């Protein structure tokens, strides 16, 4: 049985959304963060040596890492849904955004996030550099969404599953003003209107409305 291990307020919300979007059977287990460290609790860290969320288990398999999990579930249980085939004109875009989400866009938030968490107000140029990279990432997303409704072209795909967390829950921790990003704002409204996304977020984070504006 496929089990999604969800750590509260974390990237594993993606995997809950993915399963709801595919409409597949799965077991759902939620873990609260350690109240002092705000990190994953011991029970979560015991799932896999990497110790971070998301993690899925499927029979004997224990798999961490958002992108790997998204590709695994779509390939194994997706029945052709949420994929963008090699003959689709958006094939390369889909691959780009699916990987860019965690390989570049998320890391471009980390300087700001750690500075906020540690209270570091330093004017270290590295923080300015990473902030500029984050601004470039938002600009890239805004431009792409001006020519396609979703990150994999005309339909929702695995690329959206990986990207939406960065534009919503991550933005609660590292704020970014979207007033000059009409395409991203319209995109988030499209995502927020999806019943599967609504079900997933109500399940993963009850009482925490997603940041869609
Ligand atoms: N690239 C990894 C990032 C995993 C990650 O950093 N997850 C955070 C939650 S958003 C985590 O587990 N934090 C708790 C901890 O490190 O104990 C993925 O997407 O799977």
mmCIF file of N, CA, C and O and ligand atoms in Angstrom, residues 7-12 14 33 37-41 44-45 50-55 64-67 69 102 106 110 162 165 170, ligand 1:
data_model
loop_
_atom_site.group_PDB
_atom_site.id
_atom_site.type_symbol
_atom_site.label_atom_id
_atom_site.label_comp_id
_atom_site.label_asym_id
_atom_site.label_seq_id
_atom_site.Cartn_x
_atom_site.Cartn_y
_atom_site.Cartn_z
ATOM 1 N N UNK A 7 4.803 15.549 6.885
ATOM 2 C CA UNK A 7 5.287 16.365 8.002
ATOM 3 C C UNK A 7 4.554 17.702 7.943
ATOM 4 O O UNK A 7 4.515 18.343 6.882
ATOM 5 N N UNK A 8 3.988 18.111 9.081
ATOM 6 C CA UNK A 8 3.198 19.345 9.108
ATOM 7 C C UNK A 8 3.947 20.534 8.516
ATOM 8 O O UNK A 8 5.130 20.743 8.773
ATOM 9 N N UNK A 9 3.245 21.323 7.720
ATOM 10 C CA UNK A 9 3.752 22.524 7.047
ATOM 11 C C UNK A 9 5.108 22.222 6.388
ATOM 12 O O UNK A 9 6.155 22.750 6.779
ATOM 13 N N UNK A 10 5.056 21.375 5.392
ATOM 14 C CA UNK A 10 6.304 21.003 4.710
ATOM 15 C C UNK A 10 6.025 20.643 3.251
ATOM 16 O O UNK A 10 4.873 20.552 2.821
ATOM 17 N N UNK A 11 7.113 20.348 2.571
ATOM 18 C CA UNK A 11 7.030 20.032 1.146
ATOM 19 C C UNK A 11 6.228 18.757 0.854
ATOM 20 O O UNK A 11 5.872 18.498 -0.293
ATOM 21 N N UNK A 12 5.945 17.978 1.900
ATOM 22 C CA UNK A 12 5.168 16.756 1.646
ATOM 23 C C UNK A 12 3.701 17.051 1.328
ATOM 24 O O UNK A 12 2.973 16.158 0.885
ATOM 25 N N UNK A 14 2.871 18.485 -1.150
ATOM 26 C CA UNK A 14 2.849 18.195 -2.595
ATOM 27 C C UNK A 14 2.336 16.784 -2.890
ATOM 28 O O UNK A 14 1.616 16.564 -3.865
ATOM 29 N N UNK A 33 5.642 18.652 13.731
ATOM 30 C CA UNK A 33 7.041 19.032 13.943
ATOM 31 C C UNK A 33 7.361 19.054 15.438
ATOM 32 O O UNK A 33 6.470 19.277 16.268
ATOM 33 N N UNK A 37 12.401 22.356 18.323
ATOM 34 C CA UNK A 37 13.330 22.605 17.197
ATOM 35 C C UNK A 37 12.597 22.980 15.909
ATOM 36 O O UNK A 37 13.190 23.531 14.989
ATOM 37 N N UNK A 38 11.303 22.651 15.829
ATOM 38 C CA UNK A 38 10.484 22.838 14.616
ATOM 39 C C UNK A 38 10.976 21.947 13.466
ATOM 40 O O UNK A 38 10.568 22.124 12.313
ATOM 41 N N UNK A 39 11.853 20.986 13.786
ATOM 42 C CA UNK A 39 12.302 20.043 12.763
ATOM 43 C C UNK A 39 11.390 18.820 12.779
ATOM 44 O O UNK A 39 10.427 18.742 13.561
ATOM 45 N N UNK A 40 11.704 17.838 11.921
ATOM 46 C CA UNK A 40 10.900 16.610 11.900
ATOM 47 C C UNK A 40 11.108 15.840 13.203
ATOM 48 O O UNK A 40 12.228 15.816 13.738
ATOM 49 N N UNK A 41 10.047 15.218 13.727
ATOM 50 C CA UNK A 41 10.200 14.461 14.976
ATOM 51 C C UNK A 41 10.988 13.167 14.727
ATOM 52 O O UNK A 41 11.185 12.761 13.572
ATOM 53 N N UNK A 44 9.649 10.598 12.355
ATOM 54 C CA UNK A 44 9.796 10.904 10.921
ATOM 55 C C UNK A 44 11.229 10.623 10.478
ATOM 56 O O UNK A 44 11.465 10.022 9.420
ATOM 57 N N UNK A 45 12.183 11.044 11.298
ATOM 58 C CA UNK A 45 13.594 10.867 10.934
ATOM 59 C C UNK A 45 13.948 9.382 10.843
ATOM 60 O O UNK A 45 14.874 9.011 10.129
ATOM 61 N N UNK A 50 17.879 10.084 5.296
ATOM 62 C CA UNK A 50 17.910 11.495 4.901
ATOM 63 C C UNK A 50 17.177 12.368 5.921
ATOM 64 O O UNK A 50 17.549 13.519 6.137
ATOM 65 N N UNK A 51 16.120 11.816 6.512
ATOM 66 C CA UNK A 51 15.453 12.496 7.621
ATOM 67 C C UNK A 51 14.628 13.712 7.255
ATOM 68 O O UNK A 51 14.286 14.510 8.128
ATOM 69 N N UNK A 52 14.305 13.894 5.968
ATOM 70 C CA UNK A 52 13.515 15.068 5.585
ATOM 71 C C UNK A 52 12.220 14.662 4.884
ATOM 72 O O UNK A 52 12.094 13.542 4.381
ATOM 73 N N UNK A 53 11.290 15.595 4.844
ATOM 74 C CA UNK A 53 9.987 15.379 4.208
ATOM 75 C C UNK A 53 10.015 15.962 2.805
ATOM 76 O O UNK A 53 10.610 17.033 2.601
ATOM 77 N N UNK A 54 9.363 15.309 1.860
ATOM 78 C CA UNK A 54 8.473 14.152 1.991
ATOM 79 C C UNK A 54 9.195 12.802 1.980
ATOM 80 O O UNK A 54 10.322 12.695 1.509
ATOM 81 N N UNK A 55 8.457 11.812 2.487
ATOM 82 C CA UNK A 55 8.845 10.403 2.357
ATOM 83 C C UNK A 55 7.571 9.634 2.006
ATOM 84 O O UNK A 55 6.501 9.932 2.542
ATOM 85 N N UNK A 64 12.503 9.106 -0.242
ATOM 86 C CA UNK A 64 12.388 10.543 0.040
ATOM 87 C C UNK A 64 12.582 11.344 -1.260
ATOM 88 O O UNK A 64 12.775 10.752 -2.319
ATOM 89 N N UNK A 65 12.532 12.636 -1.159
ATOM 90 C CA UNK A 65 12.844 13.608 -2.224
ATOM 91 C C UNK A 65 11.640 13.855 -3.137
ATOM 92 O O UNK A 65 11.231 12.970 -3.909
ATOM 93 N N UNK A 66 11.121 15.078 -3.055
ATOM 94 C CA UNK A 66 9.889 15.441 -3.777
ATOM 95 C C UNK A 66 9.881 15.005 -5.241
ATOM 96 O O UNK A 66 8.950 14.336 -5.702
ATOM 97 N N UNK A 67 10.918 15.408 -5.993
ATOM 98 C CA UNK A 67 10.916 15.144 -7.436
ATOM 99 C C UNK A 67 10.901 13.656 -7.741
ATOM 100 O O UNK A 67 10.188 13.193 -8.646
ATOM 101 N N UNK A 69 9.772 11.282 -5.816
ATOM 102 C CA UNK A 69 8.473 10.724 -5.422
ATOM 103 C C UNK A 69 7.413 11.060 -6.482
ATOM 104 O O UNK A 69 6.603 10.209 -6.871
ATOM 105 N N UNK A 102 12.886 22.463 -7.280
ATOM 106 C CA UNK A 102 13.691 22.145 -6.104
ATOM 107 C C UNK A 102 15.188 22.266 -6.319
ATOM 108 O O UNK A 102 15.936 22.369 -5.365
ATOM 109 N N UNK A 106 13.720 26.657 -5.029
ATOM 110 C CA UNK A 106 13.761 26.498 -3.567
ATOM 111 C C UNK A 106 15.093 26.966 -2.982
ATOM 112 O O UNK A 106 15.107 27.760 -2.039
ATOM 113 N N UNK A 110 16.729 29.985 0.226
ATOM 114 C CA UNK A 110 17.318 29.515 1.472
ATOM 115 C C UNK A 110 18.097 30.588 2.225
ATOM 116 O O UNK A 110 18.046 30.648 3.448
ATOM 117 N N UNK A 162 5.280 20.114 -8.192
ATOM 118 C CA UNK A 162 6.524 20.532 -7.530
ATOM 119 C C UNK A 162 6.605 22.049 -7.348
ATOM 120 O O UNK A 162 7.153 22.528 -6.365
ATOM 121 N N UNK A 165 4.164 24.492 -4.199
ATOM 122 C CA UNK A 165 4.620 24.692 -2.813
ATOM 123 C C UNK A 165 5.515 25.938 -2.710
ATOM 124 O O UNK A 165 5.422 26.708 -1.761
ATOM 125 N N UNK A 170 5.962 28.127 0.816
ATOM 126 C CA UNK A 170 7.313 28.690 0.976
ATOM 127 C C UNK A 170 7.253 30.213 1.102
ATOM 128 O O UNK A 170 8.029 30.826 1.835
HETATM 129 N N1 LIG B 1 14.740 18.541 -1.511
HETATM 130 C C1 LIG B 1 14.051 17.886 -0.437
HETATM 131 C C2 LIG B 1 13.926 18.852 0.717
HETATM 132 C C3 LIG B 1 13.464 18.206 1.963
HETATM 133 C C4 LIG B 1 13.356 19.167 3.144
HETATM 134 O O1 LIG B 1 14.252 20.006 3.398
HETATM 135 N N2 LIG B 1 12.224 19.056 3.870
HETATM 136 C C5 LIG B 1 12.001 19.852 5.048
HETATM 137 C C6 LIG B 1 10.526 20.237 5.129
HETATM 138 S S1 LIG B 1 10.018 21.400 3.927
HETATM 139 C C7 LIG B 1 12.232 19.038 6.304
HETATM 140 O O2 LIG B 1 12.105 17.829 6.299
HETATM 141 N N3 LIG B 1 12.475 19.725 7.423
HETATM 142 C C8 LIG B 1 12.507 19.104 8.726
HETATM 143 C C9 LIG B 1 13.856 18.598 9.124
HETATM 144 O O3 LIG B 1 14.846 18.823 8.406
HETATM 145 O O4 LIG B 1 13.930 17.963 10.180
HETATM 146 C C10 LIG B 1 12.694 17.373 -0.926
HETATM 147 O O5 LIG B 1 12.003 18.097 -1.618
HETATM 148 O O6 LIG B 1 12.348 16.256 -0.631
#
